[in-house]
Tab-separated table of C-alpha atoms in Angstrom:
chain	number	residue	atom	x	y	z
E	1	MET	CA	43.265	-11.540	8.698
E	2	GLU	CA	42.745	-15.613	9.600
E	3	ASN	CA	39.921	-16.945	8.002
E	4	ASN	CA	38.394	-13.887	6.847
E	5	ILE	CA	37.885	-13.212	10.460
E	6	LYS	CA	40.200	-10.395	12.807
E	7	VAL	CA	39.130	-9.934	16.797
E	8	ASP	CA	40.272	-7.026	18.705
E	9	SER	CA	40.106	-5.125	21.653
E	10	ILE	CA	40.568	-1.471	21.345
E	11	THR	CA	39.629	1.792	22.443
E	12	LEU	CA	36.648	4.103	20.664
E	13	ASP	CA	39.536	6.946	20.371
E	14	THR	CA	41.590	4.185	17.778
E	15	LEU	CA	38.214	2.984	16.229
E	16	PHE	CA	36.909	6.470	15.164
E	17	SER	CA	40.779	7.259	14.259
E	18	ASN	CA	41.727	4.537	12.196
E	19	TYR	CA	38.830	3.481	10.127
E	20	LYS	CA	36.847	5.402	7.653
E	21	LEU	CA	32.913	3.714	9.424
E	22	ILE	CA	29.866	3.424	6.589
E	23	ILE	CA	26.694	2.262	7.250
E	24	PRO	CA	24.796	0.067	4.599
E	25	GLU	CA	21.184	1.035	3.295
E	26	TYR	CA	20.076	-2.098	4.433
E	27	GLN	CA	20.507	-0.665	7.654
E	28	ARG	CA	18.145	0.620	10.131
E	29	PRO	CA	17.271	3.983	10.883
E	30	TYR	CA	19.164	5.858	13.683
E	31	VAL	CA	16.576	5.114	16.756
E	32	TRP	CA	18.100	6.017	20.340
E	33	THR	CA	15.800	8.283	22.720
E	34	GLU	CA	16.734	9.874	25.671
E	35	ARG	CA	15.443	7.049	27.170
E	36	GLU	CA	18.707	4.649	25.313
E	37	ILE	CA	20.779	7.709	26.191
E	38	ASN	CA	20.177	8.261	29.719
E	39	LYS	CA	21.176	4.275	30.556
E	40	LEU	CA	24.481	4.752	28.650
E	41	LEU	CA	25.130	7.862	31.107
E	42	PHE	CA	23.784	6.351	33.685
E	43	GLN	CA	26.629	3.319	33.247
E	44	PHE	CA	29.134	6.227	32.292
E	45	SER	CA	28.776	7.913	35.826
E	46	GLU	CA	28.670	4.073	37.419
E	47	HIS	CA	31.783	3.029	36.287
E	48	ILE	CA	33.230	7.110	36.569
E	49	GLU	CA	32.739	6.372	40.734
E	50	ARG	CA	34.054	3.702	40.837
E	51	LYS	CA	37.183	4.101	43.408
E	52	ASP	CA	39.451	0.849	42.716
E	53	ASP	CA	41.781	0.125	39.770
E	54	LYS	CA	39.100	-0.154	37.096
E	55	PRO	CA	39.751	-1.293	33.607
E	56	HIS	CA	38.500	0.903	30.631
E	57	PHE	CA	34.860	1.291	30.128
E	58	TYR	CA	33.010	-1.949	28.453
E	59	LEU	CA	30.334	-0.439	25.295
E	60	GLY	CA	30.258	-4.549	23.931
E	61	SER	CA	30.777	-6.005	20.917
E	62	ILE	CA	31.254	-4.362	17.418
E	63	VAL	CA	31.106	-6.255	13.380
E	64	LEU	CA	32.195	-4.544	10.783
E	65	HIS	CA	32.473	-5.854	6.937
E	66	LYS	CA	35.849	-4.683	5.479
E	67	ASP	CA	35.323	-3.772	2.011
E	68	GLY	CA	37.696	-1.960	0.023
E	69	ASP	CA	38.514	1.336	1.980
E	70	ASP	CA	35.314	1.178	3.695
E	71	TYR	CA	34.077	-0.855	7.063
E	72	ASN	CA	30.482	-1.583	7.209
E	73	ILE	CA	28.704	-1.373	10.253
E	74	ILE	CA	27.145	-4.516	10.440
E	75	ASP	CA	26.789	-4.264	14.408
E	76	GLY	CA	26.916	-1.439	16.781
E	77	GLN	CA	25.387	1.801	14.702
E	78	GLN	CA	23.319	3.057	17.265
E	79	ARG	CA	26.189	2.953	19.746
E	80	ILE	CA	28.365	4.292	17.377
E	81	THR	CA	26.197	7.437	15.918
E	82	THR	CA	25.219	8.194	20.250
E	83	LEU	CA	28.769	8.372	20.991
E	84	GLN	CA	29.523	10.479	17.322
E	85	ILE	CA	26.943	13.437	18.779
E	86	LEU	CA	28.541	13.354	22.225
E	87	ASP	CA	31.764	13.605	20.797
E	88	LEU	CA	31.141	16.290	18.558
E	89	ILE	CA	29.257	18.302	21.588
E	90	LYS	CA	32.371	17.513	23.626
E	91	ASN	CA	34.998	18.400	21.948
E	92	ASN	CA	33.098	20.821	20.271
E	93	ARG	CA	33.981	20.836	16.829
E	94	SER	CA	32.548	20.645	13.521
E	95	TYR	CA	31.143	16.957	12.174
E	96	PRO	CA	34.561	14.541	12.205
E	97	TYR	CA	32.925	11.506	11.336
E	98	PRO	CA	32.950	10.461	7.526
E	99	ILE	CA	29.300	8.733	8.368
E	100	THR	CA	26.708	10.106	6.299
E	101	TYR	CA	22.846	9.571	7.088
E	102	ASN	CA	20.362	10.307	5.095
E	103	ASN	CA	17.664	8.613	5.728
E	104	PRO	CA	15.184	11.275	7.781
E	105	THR	CA	14.507	9.193	10.881
E	106	SER	CA	18.005	8.874	11.424
E	107	LEU	CA	18.384	13.278	11.316
E	108	LYS	CA	15.608	13.449	13.061
E	109	HIS	CA	16.311	11.226	15.862
E	110	ILE	CA	20.611	12.670	15.504
E	111	LYS	CA	19.435	16.736	16.124
E	112	GLU	CA	16.982	15.884	19.064
E	113	ASN	CA	19.594	13.554	20.723
E	114	TYR	CA	21.812	16.560	20.389
E	115	GLN	CA	19.956	18.963	21.982
E	116	TYR	CA	19.290	17.015	25.036
E	117	PHE	CA	23.207	16.185	25.155
E	118	LYS	CA	23.345	19.738	25.148
E	119	LEU	CA	21.898	20.211	28.529
E	120	LYS	CA	24.149	17.434	29.858
E	121	GLU	CA	27.566	19.055	29.274
E	122	GLN	CA	29.088	18.868	32.664
E	123	GLU	CA	28.287	14.909	32.173
E	124	LEU	CA	29.987	14.358	29.224
E	125	LYS	CA	33.421	16.242	30.829
E	126	LEU	CA	33.911	13.225	32.529
E	127	ILE	CA	33.647	10.741	29.943
E	128	ASP	CA	37.312	9.424	28.349
E	129	PHE	CA	36.748	8.119	25.059
E	130	SER	CA	40.609	6.896	24.833
E	131	ARG	CA	38.750	4.909	28.431
E	132	ILE	CA	35.934	3.232	26.390
E	133	ASN	CA	36.551	-0.130	25.697
E	134	VAL	CA	35.173	-2.346	22.717
E	135	THR	CA	35.500	-5.860	21.065
E	136	LEU	CA	36.127	-5.538	17.329
E	137	VAL	CA	35.102	-8.163	15.071
E	138	ILE	CA	35.991	-7.535	11.701
E	139	THR	CA	35.470	-9.719	8.070
E	140	ASN	CA	35.725	-9.370	4.648
E	141	ASN	CA	32.988	-12.102	3.997
E	142	GLU	CA	29.530	-10.097	4.489
E	143	ASP	CA	27.935	-13.350	4.925
E	144	MET	CA	30.085	-13.813	7.977
E	145	ALA	CA	29.348	-10.458	9.058
E	146	TYR	CA	25.510	-10.860	9.306
E	147	ASN	CA	25.827	-14.721	10.202
E	148	PHE	CA	27.903	-12.454	13.766
E	149	PHE	CA	25.305	-8.981	13.425
E	150	GLU	CA	21.893	-12.017	13.912
E	151	THR	CA	23.748	-13.628	16.748
E	152	LEU	CA	24.092	-11.404	18.815
E	153	ASN	CA	20.654	-10.055	18.439
E	154	THR	CA	18.482	-13.198	18.159
E	155	GLY	CA	20.257	-13.702	21.774
E	156	GLY	CA	19.503	-9.780	22.463
E	157	LYS	CA	17.082	-6.954	22.632
E	158	ARG	CA	18.389	-4.377	20.833
E	159	LEU	CA	16.707	-5.148	17.688
E	160	GLY	CA	13.299	-6.573	16.858
E	161	GLY	CA	12.830	-9.230	14.247
E	162	THR	CA	11.505	-7.731	11.301
E	163	ASP	CA	15.452	-5.840	11.810
E	164	ILE	CA	17.275	-8.804	11.474
E	165	LEU	CA	14.746	-9.482	8.525
E	166	LYS	CA	15.364	-5.836	6.262
E	167	ALA	CA	19.328	-6.573	6.826
E	168	HIS	CA	19.198	-9.900	5.799
E	169	HIS	CA	16.989	-9.339	2.854
E	170	LEU	CA	18.401	-6.202	1.489
E	171	ARG	CA	21.416	-7.478	1.632
E	172	CYS	CA	21.189	-10.372	-1.135
E	173	ILE	CA	20.324	-7.320	-2.908
E	174	LYS	CA	23.464	-6.867	-4.612
E	175	GLU	CA	23.095	-3.545	-7.331
E	176	ASN	CA	23.360	-0.585	-4.973
E	177	ASP	CA	20.500	1.717	-6.727
E	178	GLU	CA	17.684	-1.646	-6.453
E	179	ARG	CA	18.707	-1.883	-2.701
E	180	ASN	CA	18.595	1.856	-2.109
E	181	SER	CA	15.102	1.301	-3.833
E	182	TYR	CA	14.171	-1.311	-2.144
E	183	ALA	CA	15.569	0.121	1.468
E	184	LEU	CA	12.720	3.210	0.576
E	185	LYS	CA	9.746	1.571	0.306
E	186	TRP	CA	11.008	-0.634	3.683
E	187	GLU	CA	10.606	2.815	5.561
E	188	LYS	CA	7.750	3.910	4.472
E	189	LYS	CA	5.921	1.382	5.642
E	190	GLN	CA	8.087	0.568	8.632
E	191	LYS	CA	5.845	1.294	11.007
E	192	ASP	CA	3.279	-1.981	9.846
E	193	LEU	CA	5.483	-4.141	9.248
E	194	GLU	CA	6.498	-5.856	12.297
E	195	THR	CA	2.612	-6.262	12.930
E	196	VAL	CA	1.960	-7.587	10.114
E	197	ASN	CA	5.235	-10.013	9.856
E	198	ARG	CA	3.757	-11.797	13.236
E	199	MET	CA	0.192	-12.246	11.275
E	200	LEU	CA	1.589	-14.093	8.041
E	201	SER	CA	3.965	-16.379	10.406
E	202	LYS	CA	0.686	-17.063	12.849
E	203	ILE	CA	-1.433	-17.958	9.614
E	204	ARG	CA	1.645	-19.770	7.661
E	205	ARG	CA	2.043	-21.881	11.614
E	206	MET	CA	-1.337	-22.472	12.155
E	207	ASP	CA	-1.422	-24.653	8.181
E	208	TYR	CA	-3.601	-28.348	9.701
E	209	LEU	CA	-0.818	-30.688	8.901
E	210	LYS	CA	2.010	-29.054	10.559
E	211	ARG	CA	0.042	-28.873	13.604
E	212	ASN	CA	3.346	-29.641	15.867
E	213	GLN	CA	4.743	-26.166	15.262
E	214	PHE	CA	4.915	-23.662	17.945
E	215	ILE	CA	2.086	-20.758	17.681
E	216	PRO	CA	3.279	-17.931	19.470
E	217	ASP	CA	-0.044	-15.795	21.641
E	218	LYS	CA	-0.097	-12.372	22.688
E	219	PHE	CA	1.910	-13.534	25.660
E	220	THR	CA	4.500	-14.266	23.730
E	221	ASP	CA	7.218	-11.702	24.247
E	222	ASP	CA	9.521	-9.633	21.798
E	223	ASN	CA	12.288	-12.225	22.364
E	224	LYS	CA	11.101	-15.278	21.978
E	225	TRP	CA	8.556	-13.258	18.286
E	226	LYS	CA	12.301	-12.124	16.964
E	227	ASN	CA	13.323	-16.100	17.152
E	228	VAL	CA	10.249	-17.210	15.384
E	229	LEU	CA	10.365	-14.439	12.769
E	230	THR	CA	14.120	-15.052	11.935
E	231	ASP	CA	13.179	-19.080	11.622
E	232	ASP	CA	10.311	-18.433	9.384
E	233	PHE	CA	11.517	-15.284	6.834
E	234	ALA	CA	15.454	-15.750	7.031
E	235	ASP	CA	16.459	-19.523	8.264
E	236	LYS	CA	13.932	-20.946	5.974
E	237	ALA	CA	14.111	-18.563	3.303
E	238	LYS	CA	16.015	-20.223	0.221
E	239	LYS	CA	18.763	-18.561	-1.539
E	240	ASN	CA	17.582	-18.225	-4.985
E	241	ASN	CA	17.317	-14.802	-6.838
E	242	ARG	CA	13.520	-15.425	-7.929
E	243	ASP	CA	11.261	-13.168	-7.369
E	244	ILE	CA	8.355	-16.168	-7.519
E	245	GLY	CA	4.230	-16.109	-6.602
E	246	TYR	CA	2.196	-18.788	-6.174
E	247	SER	CA	-1.284	-17.942	-7.290
E	248	PHE	CA	-4.164	-19.634	-7.924
E	249	VAL	CA	-5.817	-19.191	-11.652
E	250	GLU	CA	-8.791	-20.032	-13.494
E	251	ILE	CA	-8.623	-21.177	-17.035
E	252	GLU	CA	-11.233	-21.511	-19.717
E	253	GLU	CA	-10.117	-22.839	-23.187
E	254	ASN	CA	-7.471	-19.808	-24.243
E	255	THR	CA	-7.402	-17.384	-21.417
E	256	HIS	CA	-6.382	-17.657	-18.002
E	257	THR	CA	-7.896	-14.868	-14.689
E	258	VAL	CA	-5.875	-15.169	-11.501
E	259	THR	CA	-8.122	-14.949	-8.913
E	260	ALA	CA	-6.080	-14.005	-5.849
E	261	ASP	CA	-3.151	-11.471	-5.321
E	262	LYS	CA	-0.095	-12.487	-7.103
E	263	TYR	CA	1.811	-14.101	-3.759
E	264	SER	CA	0.286	-16.368	-1.532
E	265	ILE	CA	0.781	-16.530	2.581
E	266	ARG	CA	2.019	-20.168	2.986
E	267	GLN	CA	3.825	-20.178	-0.250
E	268	PRO	CA	7.502	-20.853	0.085
E	269	LEU	CA	9.880	-17.811	-0.221
E	270	ASN	CA	13.233	-16.932	-1.716
E	271	GLU	CA	15.457	-14.639	-0.446
E	272	GLY	CA	15.976	-10.927	-1.526
E	273	HIS	CA	13.271	-9.865	-3.426
E	274	ASN	CA	10.724	-12.673	-3.005
E	275	TYR	CA	10.416	-12.073	0.633
E	276	ILE	CA	10.524	-8.235	0.449
E	277	ASN	CA	8.092	-7.964	-2.422
E	278	PHE	CA	6.013	-10.694	-0.399
E	279	LEU	CA	6.183	-8.573	2.394
E	280	LEU	CA	5.223	-5.405	0.987
E	281	ASN	CA	1.834	-7.325	-0.696
E	282	PHE	CA	0.731	-8.231	2.709
E	283	THR	CA	1.038	-5.113	4.073
E	284	ASP	CA	-0.949	-2.853	0.735
E	285	ASP	CA	-3.397	-5.657	1.881
E	286	TYR	CA	-3.575	-5.280	5.683
E	287	ASN	CA	-3.543	-1.108	5.470
E	288	PHE	CA	-6.851	-1.917	2.979
E	289	LEU	CA	-8.645	-4.168	5.193
E	290	PHE	CA	-7.511	-2.603	8.669
E	291	VAL	CA	-5.686	0.276	8.967
E	292	ILE	CA	-9.323	2.703	8.717
E	293	ASN	CA	-9.411	6.325	9.026
E	294	ASN	CA	-12.193	8.941	9.688
E	295	GLU	CA	-11.739	9.278	5.092
E	296	ARG	CA	-12.896	6.569	4.490
E	297	ASN	CA	-16.427	6.126	4.524
E	298	ASP	CA	-17.354	3.371	2.036
E	299	LYS	CA	-19.669	0.584	4.187
E	300	TYR	CA	-17.104	-1.664	4.964
E	301	SER	CA	-14.549	0.801	6.350
E	302	ILE	CA	-17.631	2.259	8.596
E	303	PHE	CA	-18.375	-1.783	9.730
E	304	ASN	CA	-14.535	-2.131	10.988
E	305	ARG	CA	-14.839	1.708	12.303
E	306	GLU	CA	-18.093	1.441	14.491
E	307	ILE	CA	-18.006	-2.513	15.117
E	308	ILE	CA	-14.417	-4.324	14.796
E	309	ASN	CA	-12.570	-1.464	16.222
E	310	HIS	CA	-13.982	-1.559	19.861
E	311	ILE	CA	-13.318	-3.853	21.356
E	312	ASP	CA	-15.837	-4.802	23.873
E	313	GLY	CA	-14.444	-7.508	24.942
E	314	THR	CA	-13.779	-9.237	22.114
E	315	ILE	CA	-9.294	-8.243	21.348
E	316	ASP	CA	-8.975	-12.085	20.960
E	317	LEU	CA	-11.705	-12.694	18.827
E	318	ARG	CA	-10.456	-9.452	16.787
E	319	SER	CA	-7.372	-11.012	16.111
E	320	TYR	CA	-8.662	-14.000	14.709
E	321	TYR	CA	-11.175	-12.388	12.569
E	322	GLN	CA	-8.142	-9.988	10.959
E	323	LEU	CA	-6.671	-13.684	10.587
E	324	THR	CA	-9.053	-14.964	8.551
E	325	MET	CA	-9.943	-11.852	6.345
E	326	LEU	CA	-6.220	-11.862	5.116
E	327	CYS	CA	-6.584	-14.952	4.366
E	328	PHE	CA	-9.708	-14.332	2.501
E	329	VAL	CA	-8.199	-10.651	0.645
E	330	ASP	CA	-5.135	-13.594	-0.003
E	331	ARG	CA	-7.026	-15.734	-1.993
E	332	PHE	CA	-9.831	-14.287	-2.993
E	333	GLY	CA	-9.268	-9.975	-3.215
E	334	ARG	CA	-11.007	-7.431	-2.678
E	335	LYS	CA	-14.245	-7.390	-4.415
E	336	ASN	CA	-16.675	-9.473	-2.129
E	337	VAL	CA	-15.038	-7.959	0.793
E	338	LEU	CA	-17.889	-6.065	2.929
E	339	GLU	CA	-20.165	-8.921	2.328
E	340	PHE	CA	-17.274	-11.337	3.155
E	341	SER	CA	-16.788	-9.671	6.180
E	342	MET	CA	-20.497	-9.349	7.817
E	343	TYR	CA	-20.808	-13.250	7.468
E	344	LEU	CA	-17.334	-14.163	9.258
E	345	PHE	CA	-18.234	-11.265	11.671
E	346	ARG	CA	-21.484	-13.634	12.666
E	347	PHE	CA	-19.400	-16.972	12.175
E	348	ILE	CA	-16.208	-15.345	14.510
E	349	TYR	CA	-18.085	-13.026	16.999
E	350	SER	CA	-20.942	-15.456	17.649
E	351	LEU	CA	-18.339	-16.656	19.947
E	352	ARG	CA	-19.145	-13.902	22.129
E	353	LEU	CA	-22.192	-14.576	23.377
E	354	SER	CA	-22.524	-18.302	22.751
E	355	ASP	CA	-21.879	-18.525	26.782
E	356	GLN	CA	-21.313	-16.851	30.086
E	357	SER	CA	-17.726	-16.590	30.423
E	358	ARG	CA	-14.635	-14.891	29.329
E	359	ILE	CA	-13.396	-16.009	25.687
E	360	TYR	CA	-9.429	-16.111	26.015
E	361	GLU	CA	-7.718	-16.876	23.130
E	362	SER	CA	-7.172	-20.677	23.089
E	363	THR	CA	-10.425	-20.654	23.376
E	364	VAL	CA	-10.545	-18.550	19.697
E	365	ARG	CA	-8.152	-20.918	18.349
E	366	ASN	CA	-9.113	-23.643	18.950
E	367	PHE	CA	-12.689	-22.743	17.331
E	368	ILE	CA	-10.537	-21.443	14.402
E	369	ASN	CA	-8.162	-24.911	14.743
E	370	GLU	CA	-12.058	-27.263	14.640
E	371	THR	CA	-13.871	-25.353	12.151
E	372	LEU	CA	-11.071	-24.942	9.747
E	373	ILE	CA	-11.444	-21.691	8.804
E	374	LEU	CA	-8.842	-20.532	7.469
E	375	GLU	CA	-8.259	-24.384	5.200
E	376	ARG	CA	-11.374	-23.860	4.436
E	377	ILE	CA	-10.234	-20.295	2.371
E	378	LEU	CA	-6.878	-21.105	1.363
E	379	ASN	CA	-7.565	-23.866	-0.156
E	380	ALA	CA	-11.597	-23.539	-1.711
E	381	PHE	CA	-11.570	-22.860	-5.235
E	382	THR	CA	-14.708	-20.230	-6.155
E	383	TYR	CA	-16.025	-17.544	-3.227
E	384	GLU	CA	-18.763	-19.356	-3.205
E	385	GLU	CA	-17.868	-22.424	-1.233
E	386	VAL	CA	-16.673	-20.503	1.348
E	387	LEU	CA	-19.888	-17.929	1.201
E	388	GLU	CA	-22.175	-21.176	1.363
E	389	TYR	CA	-20.346	-22.775	4.476
E	390	LEU	CA	-20.669	-19.303	6.762
E	391	LYS	CA	-24.048	-18.667	5.759
E	392	SER	CA	-24.972	-22.292	6.358
E	393	TYR	CA	-23.169	-22.269	9.983
E	394	ILE	CA	-25.095	-22.581	12.980
E	395	VAL	CA	-25.059	-19.588	15.074
E	396	LYS	CA	-25.869	-20.503	18.707
E	397	ILE	CA	-26.180	-17.592	21.786
E	398	SER	CA	-26.629	-18.437	25.307
E	399	SER	CA	-30.516	-18.530	26.985
E	400	GLN	CA	-29.179	-16.964	29.644
E	401	GLY	CA	-29.204	-13.066	30.356
E	402	ILE	CA	-26.393	-11.093	29.296
E	403	SER	CA	-25.067	-7.960	30.971
E	404	GLY	CA	-22.039	-5.818	31.773
E	405	VAL	CA	-19.533	-5.846	28.636
E	406	LYS	CA	-21.181	-8.715	26.618
E	407	GLN	CA	-24.184	-6.267	26.880
E	408	ARG	CA	-22.569	-3.691	25.474
E	409	PHE	CA	-21.315	-5.721	23.032
E	410	PHE	CA	-24.972	-6.279	22.778
E	411	ASN	CA	-26.270	-3.437	22.434
E	412	ARG	CA	-23.897	-1.559	19.836
E	413	ILE	CA	-23.692	-4.667	16.808
E	414	ASN	CA	-27.860	-4.208	17.647
E	415	SER	CA	-27.783	-0.376	17.076
E	416	PHE	CA	-25.393	-0.532	14.393
E	417	PHE	CA	-27.303	-2.694	12.229
E	418	ASN	CA	-30.399	-1.468	12.463
E	419	ASN	CA	-29.299	2.250	12.520
E	420	SER	CA	-25.961	2.579	11.013
E	421	ILE	CA	-25.820	0.602	7.636
E	422	LYS	CA	-28.073	-0.229	5.135
E	423	ILE	CA	-27.508	-3.477	3.727
E	424	GLU	CA	-28.230	-3.791	-0.025
E	425	THR	CA	-30.966	-6.091	-1.891
E	426	TYR	CA	-28.352	-8.572	-2.562
E	427	ASP	CA	-27.369	-8.702	0.916
E	428	GLN	CA	-30.760	-9.511	2.343
E	429	ASP	CA	-30.116	-13.219	3.685
E	430	LEU	CA	-27.050	-11.136	5.726
E	431	LEU	CA	-29.480	-8.848	6.879
E	432	ASN	CA	-32.085	-11.850	8.076
E	433	THR	CA	-29.102	-13.649	10.004
E	434	ILE	CA	-28.112	-11.056	11.791
E	435	ASN	CA	-31.576	-9.682	12.675
E	436	GLU	CA	-31.901	-13.537	14.304
E	437	TYR	CA	-29.066	-13.418	15.554
E	438	LEU	CA	-29.874	-10.534	17.594
E	439	LYS	CA	-33.226	-11.573	18.453
E	440	ASN	CA	-31.593	-14.831	20.320
């Protein structure tokens, strides 16, 4: 195997018969649905209907990492699993391959797709595995196999950025039991990880000292986001085993008090444990701050449910409000989250009534950049510094009449602060400020 790489063109029959295929723990679950299956079946049918001297149907490339007698599937799991389900039904035999699936998501989709394929038995009869070809790429070097995987998927659309990051960082954890443990933690929080990764990337790129970086907006497509995330959290992560957090600490005589999260949003990152713990830490913060269900009835949750989660034309304001809240909890923890959230609301959402024009994302981002609110939070030594700035900020409200969606926004906050929530005595300044805001 020259240079640790073997490239061959083989049929699916040969692949399934001659290679002991294994799915590494760091791979994402099997997630194909009827949509992807129908697309594949349509491609098969088009190929079968061709009348010319046609070549074999080409299924694409499969990347394998040779590990002893095993071949770890680095790229191609979704297609391979789907075709194994198809073969199981087509040949009416018990499961013939050595691949083991334990992930609940994978098992769920395998069962669903098995039932769906059963409805397509007539279509399946024309599919011949001896006439389906793949380009097989095999390497006995795991890093090289992953480089093929990342290159293929950065330019394609099969995987999201967070899926690539999962494979990249889990493979850097060498102990199998530890790798499996982290894979399980990842899966439990899977639904929020892409959102959190994108928030963290934006905050890191909005650094005032690095102003020439591309910053994705709400129109950035998934493929571009994939490149951004792999650049920020894979390419720029150091190859170092150390799980390091960069926290602010108060030191007084012989006492040390950590005043922030263990990890800092803009800190340097290392591959493996460090990045994964960094991401899971901020996913916990994200859930605390923004995943507000009806069972949470503290004042902060009520405020989010009744005001922040009702858009009324404020989707771009909410996006940057949430980025700022994540910075606040990163720097100062959760202790003063209610007080800060309301002053931050006054600060950012005042843009909604500052003029009669529509609010665009560029408007909000310019406001964030001009006021340096992220820098003020991430570089402050005390919470009081940031709070004083927000209290002293002069809110400017348009003197012209409001109507439509702005009127609904105005009515909602007016009703909320007068009827829905009781502000404690220590928040009297805030109540007075909000009342003045409403009166304007």
